[in-house]
PDB file of C-alpha atoms in Angstrom:
ATOM      1  CA  MET A   1       4.028  -0.135  21.127  1.00 67.00           C
ATOM      2  CA  PHE A   2       0.629  -1.317  19.920  1.00 74.00           C
ATOM      3  CA  GLY A   3      -0.323   1.931  18.132  1.00 76.00           C
ATOM      4  CA  PRO A   4       0.686   0.823  14.612  1.00 86.00           C
ATOM      5  CA  LEU A   5      -1.485  -2.310  14.744  1.00 89.00           C
ATOM      6  CA  PRO A   6      -4.898  -0.901  13.768  1.00 93.00           C
ATOM      7  CA  ILE A   7      -3.578   1.376  11.036  1.00 94.00           C
ATOM      8  CA  ARG A   8      -1.274  -1.351   9.704  1.00 95.00           C
ATOM      9  CA  ILE A   9      -4.109  -3.861   9.447  1.00 96.00           C
ATOM     10  CA  LEU A  10      -6.626  -1.442   7.965  1.00 97.00           C
ATOM     11  CA  ALA A  11      -4.101  -0.089   5.454  1.00 97.00           C
ATOM     12  CA  GLY A  12      -3.176  -3.655   4.511  1.00 97.00           C
ATOM     13  CA  ILE A  13      -6.809  -4.596   3.945  1.00 98.00           C
ATOM     14  CA  THR A  14      -7.339  -1.425   1.905  1.00 98.00           C
ATOM     15  CA  PHE A  15      -4.340  -2.037  -0.347  1.00 98.00           C
ATOM     16  CA  LEU A  16      -5.360  -5.672  -0.766  1.00 97.00           C
ATOM     17  CA  ALA A  17      -8.930  -4.673  -1.633  1.00 97.00           C
ATOM     18  CA  HIS A  18      -7.701  -2.173  -4.231  1.00 96.00           C
ATOM     19  CA  GLY A  19      -5.082  -4.500  -5.701  1.00 97.00           C
ATOM     20  CA  LEU A  20      -7.230  -7.597  -6.256  1.00 97.00           C
ATOM     21  CA  PRO A  21      -9.647  -5.990  -8.755  1.00 96.00           C
ATOM     22  CA  LYS A  22      -6.706  -5.189 -11.007  1.00 96.00           C
ATOM     23  CA  PHE A  23      -6.465  -8.939 -11.680  1.00 96.00           C
ATOM     24  CA  GLU A  24     -10.192  -9.517 -12.276  1.00 95.00           C
ATOM     25  CA  ASP A  25      -9.898  -7.734 -15.623  1.00 94.00           C
ATOM     26  CA  ILE A  26      -6.197  -7.489 -16.318  1.00 96.00           C
ATOM     27  CA  ALA A  27      -6.809  -6.444 -19.937  1.00 97.00           C
ATOM     28  CA  GLY A  28      -9.049  -3.610 -18.749  1.00 97.00           C
ATOM     29  CA  THR A  29      -6.453  -2.564 -16.168  1.00 97.00           C
ATOM     30  CA  GLN A  30      -3.765  -2.582 -18.832  1.00 97.00           C
ATOM     31  CA  GLY A  31      -5.999  -0.509 -21.086  1.00 97.00           C
ATOM     32  CA  PHE A  32      -6.544   2.016 -18.299  1.00 96.00           C
ATOM     33  CA  PHE A  33      -2.823   2.204 -17.616  1.00 97.00           C
ATOM     34  CA  GLY A  34      -2.199   2.838 -21.306  1.00 97.00           C
ATOM     35  CA  SER A  35      -4.842   5.573 -21.357  1.00 96.00           C
ATOM     36  CA  ILE A  36      -3.051   7.517 -18.593  1.00 94.00           C
ATOM     37  CA  GLY A  37       0.332   7.198 -20.252  1.00 93.00           C
ATOM     38  CA  LEU A  38       1.740   4.272 -18.277  1.00 95.00           C
ATOM     39  CA  PRO A  39       3.078   1.174 -19.979  1.00 96.00           C
ATOM     40  CA  PRO A  40       0.294  -1.461 -19.842  1.00 97.00           C
ATOM     41  CA  GLU A  41       2.876  -3.971 -18.588  1.00 97.00           C
ATOM     42  CA  LEU A  42       2.957  -2.102 -15.248  1.00 97.00           C
ATOM     43  CA  ALA A  43      -0.570  -3.304 -14.407  1.00 97.00           C
ATOM     44  CA  LEU A  44       0.718  -6.645 -13.141  1.00 97.00           C
ATOM     45  CA  PRO A  45       3.595  -5.348 -10.970  1.00 97.00           C
ATOM     46  CA  ILE A  46       1.448  -2.584  -9.471  1.00 97.00           C
ATOM     47  CA  GLY A  47      -1.370  -5.022  -8.742  1.00 97.00           C
ATOM     48  CA  LEU A  48       1.110  -7.421  -7.146  1.00 98.00           C
ATOM     49  CA  LEU A  49       2.630  -4.593  -5.099  1.00 98.00           C
ATOM     50  CA  GLU A  50      -0.770  -3.653  -3.699  1.00 98.00           C
ATOM     51  CA  VAL A  51      -1.819  -7.257  -2.985  1.00 98.00           C
ATOM     52  CA  ILE A  52       1.483  -8.540  -1.594  1.00 98.00           C
ATOM     53  CA  GLY A  53       2.275  -5.243   0.146  1.00 98.00           C
ATOM     54  CA  GLY A  54      -1.184  -5.305   1.716  1.00 98.00           C
ATOM     55  CA  ILE A  55      -0.678  -8.861   2.965  1.00 97.00           C
ATOM     56  CA  PHE A  56       2.751  -7.925   4.336  1.00 97.00           C
ATOM     57  CA  LEU A  57       1.233  -4.997   6.220  1.00 96.00           C
ATOM     58  CA  ILE A  58      -1.539  -7.166   7.666  1.00 96.00           C
ATOM     59  CA  ILE A  59       0.830  -9.791   9.035  1.00 94.00           C
ATOM     60  CA  GLY A  60       3.559  -7.294   9.902  1.00 93.00           C
ATOM     61  CA  VAL A  61       6.532  -8.463   7.897  1.00 94.00           C
ATOM     62  CA  VAL A  62       8.940  -6.202   5.925  1.00 95.00           C
ATOM     63  CA  THR A  63       6.617  -3.402   6.986  1.00 95.00           C
ATOM     64  CA  ARG A  64       8.957  -0.497   6.316  1.00 96.00           C
ATOM     65  CA  ILE A  65       9.906  -1.721   2.842  1.00 97.00           C
ATOM     66  CA  SER A  66       6.266  -2.378   1.957  1.00 97.00           C
ATOM     67  CA  ALA A  67       5.229   1.034   3.269  1.00 98.00           C
ATOM     68  CA  ALA A  68       7.948   2.776   1.239  1.00 98.00           C
ATOM     69  CA  LEU A  69       6.906   1.034  -1.981  1.00 98.00           C
ATOM     70  CA  LEU A  70       3.228   1.746  -1.336  1.00 98.00           C
ATOM     71  CA  ILE A  71       4.039   5.439  -0.777  1.00 98.00           C
ATOM     72  CA  ILE A  72       5.584   5.529  -4.244  1.00 98.00           C
ATOM     73  CA  ASP A  73       2.516   3.729  -5.627  1.00 98.00           C
ATOM     74  CA  MET A  74       0.145   6.295  -4.095  1.00 98.00           C
ATOM     75  CA  ILE A  75       2.243   9.267  -5.253  1.00 98.00           C
ATOM     76  CA  GLY A  76       1.987   7.847  -8.767  1.00 96.00           C
ATOM     77  CA  ALA A  77      -1.786   7.437  -8.424  1.00 96.00           C
ATOM     78  CA  ILE A  78      -2.151  11.042  -7.286  1.00 97.00           C
ATOM     79  CA  VAL A  79       0.099  12.551  -9.942  1.00 96.00           C
ATOM     80  CA  LEU A  80      -1.132  10.471 -12.877  1.00 95.00           C
ATOM     81  CA  VAL A  81      -4.838  10.096 -12.077  1.00 95.00           C
ATOM     82  CA  LYS A  82      -6.236  12.024  -9.118  1.00 96.00           C
ATOM     83  CA  LEU A  83      -4.556  15.439  -9.144  1.00 95.00           C
ATOM     84  CA  PRO A  84      -6.930  17.089 -11.652  1.00 93.00           C
ATOM     85  CA  ASP A  85      -9.914  16.174  -9.439  1.00 94.00           C
ATOM     86  CA  GLY A  86      -8.646  18.268  -6.508  1.00 95.00           C
ATOM     87  CA  PHE A  87      -8.432  17.300  -2.863  1.00 95.00           C
ATOM     88  CA  VAL A  88     -12.041  16.375  -1.975  1.00 94.00           C
ATOM     89  CA  GLY A  89     -13.292  13.685  -4.303  1.00 91.00           C
ATOM     90  CA  GLY A  90      -9.831  13.455  -5.783  1.00 92.00           C
ATOM     91  CA  TYR A  91      -6.675  12.529  -3.963  1.00 97.00           C
ATOM     92  CA  GLU A  92      -7.615  12.810  -0.281  1.00 97.00           C
ATOM     93  CA  PHE A  93      -7.909   9.008   0.034  1.00 96.00           C
ATOM     94  CA  GLU A  94      -4.491   8.367  -1.500  1.00 97.00           C
ATOM     95  CA  LEU A  95      -2.993  11.125   0.637  1.00 97.00           C
ATOM     96  CA  LEU A  96      -4.392   9.454   3.750  1.00 97.00           C
ATOM     97  CA  LEU A  97      -2.842   6.138   2.670  1.00 98.00           C
ATOM     98  CA  ILE A  98       0.470   7.952   2.178  1.00 98.00           C
ATOM     99  CA  ALA A  99       0.238   9.419   5.699  1.00 97.00           C
ATOM    100  CA  ILE A 100      -0.493   5.975   7.149  1.00 97.00           C
ATOM    101  CA  SER A 101       2.379   4.462   5.177  1.00 97.00           C
ATOM    102  CA  VAL A 102       4.773   7.210   6.300  1.00 97.00           C
ATOM    103  CA  SER A 103       3.763   6.491   9.894  1.00 96.00           C
ATOM    104  CA  LEU A 104       4.477   2.775   9.389  1.00 96.00           C
ATOM    105  CA  LEU A 105       7.758   3.597   7.654  1.00 96.00           C
ATOM    106  CA  LEU A 106       8.834   5.614  10.695  1.00 95.00           C
ATOM    107  CA  THR A 107       7.500   3.360  13.472  1.00 91.00           C
ATOM    108  CA  GLY A 108       7.692  -0.112  11.983  1.00 90.00           C
ATOM    109  CA  PRO A 109       5.025  -2.746  12.545  1.00 90.00           C
ATOM    110  CA  GLY A 110       4.637  -2.507  16.312  1.00 86.00           C
ATOM    111  CA  ARG A 111       4.636  -5.326  18.845  1.00 82.00           C
ATOM    112  CA  ILE A 112       1.917  -7.533  17.418  1.00 81.00           C
ATOM    113  CA  SER A 113       3.619  -8.617  14.192  1.00 85.00           C
ATOM    114  CA  ILE A 114       5.770 -11.358  12.771  1.00 81.00           C
ATOM    115  CA  GLU A 115       8.577  -8.859  12.207  1.00 78.00           C
ATOM    116  CA  TYR A 116       8.641  -7.763  15.844  1.00 68.00           C
ATOM    117  CA  ASP A 117       8.674 -11.366  17.087  1.00 64.00           C
ATOM    118  CA  VAL A 118      11.605 -12.251  14.820  1.00 68.00           C
ATOM    119  CA  LEU A 119      13.632  -9.153  15.721  1.00 62.00           C
ATOM    120  CA  LYS A 120      12.909  -9.583  19.443  1.00 66.00           C
ATOM    121  CA  ARG A 121      14.575 -13.012  19.422  1.00 58.00           C
ATOM    122  CA  GLU A 122      17.837 -11.723  17.925  1.00 51.00           C
TER     123      GLU A 122
END
């Protein structure tokens, strides 16, 4: 089962690329979080979730857990930020990431992954 590989890697890169900027200006990220009604202290855990979760998806370890947490992250982004903008130009990107994450949650990482190699040996 090699099907999950390309979506797992691309989703991982995407989450990583969207998580890293949260640390470039952590005060700005905290300010944004405060402006949408989230506690500013959540900026760090959410940034870490996106960066570490993205890395985990890329290498294929704890894929299902990472995917589940990233689904929650994207639902929060849609509900708190993107919903008023509508589908196109609003939340279609986050919805696509949710669909990819649901697929990974259901299928796991696929054959080319650290997780598969570890489980295969047991």
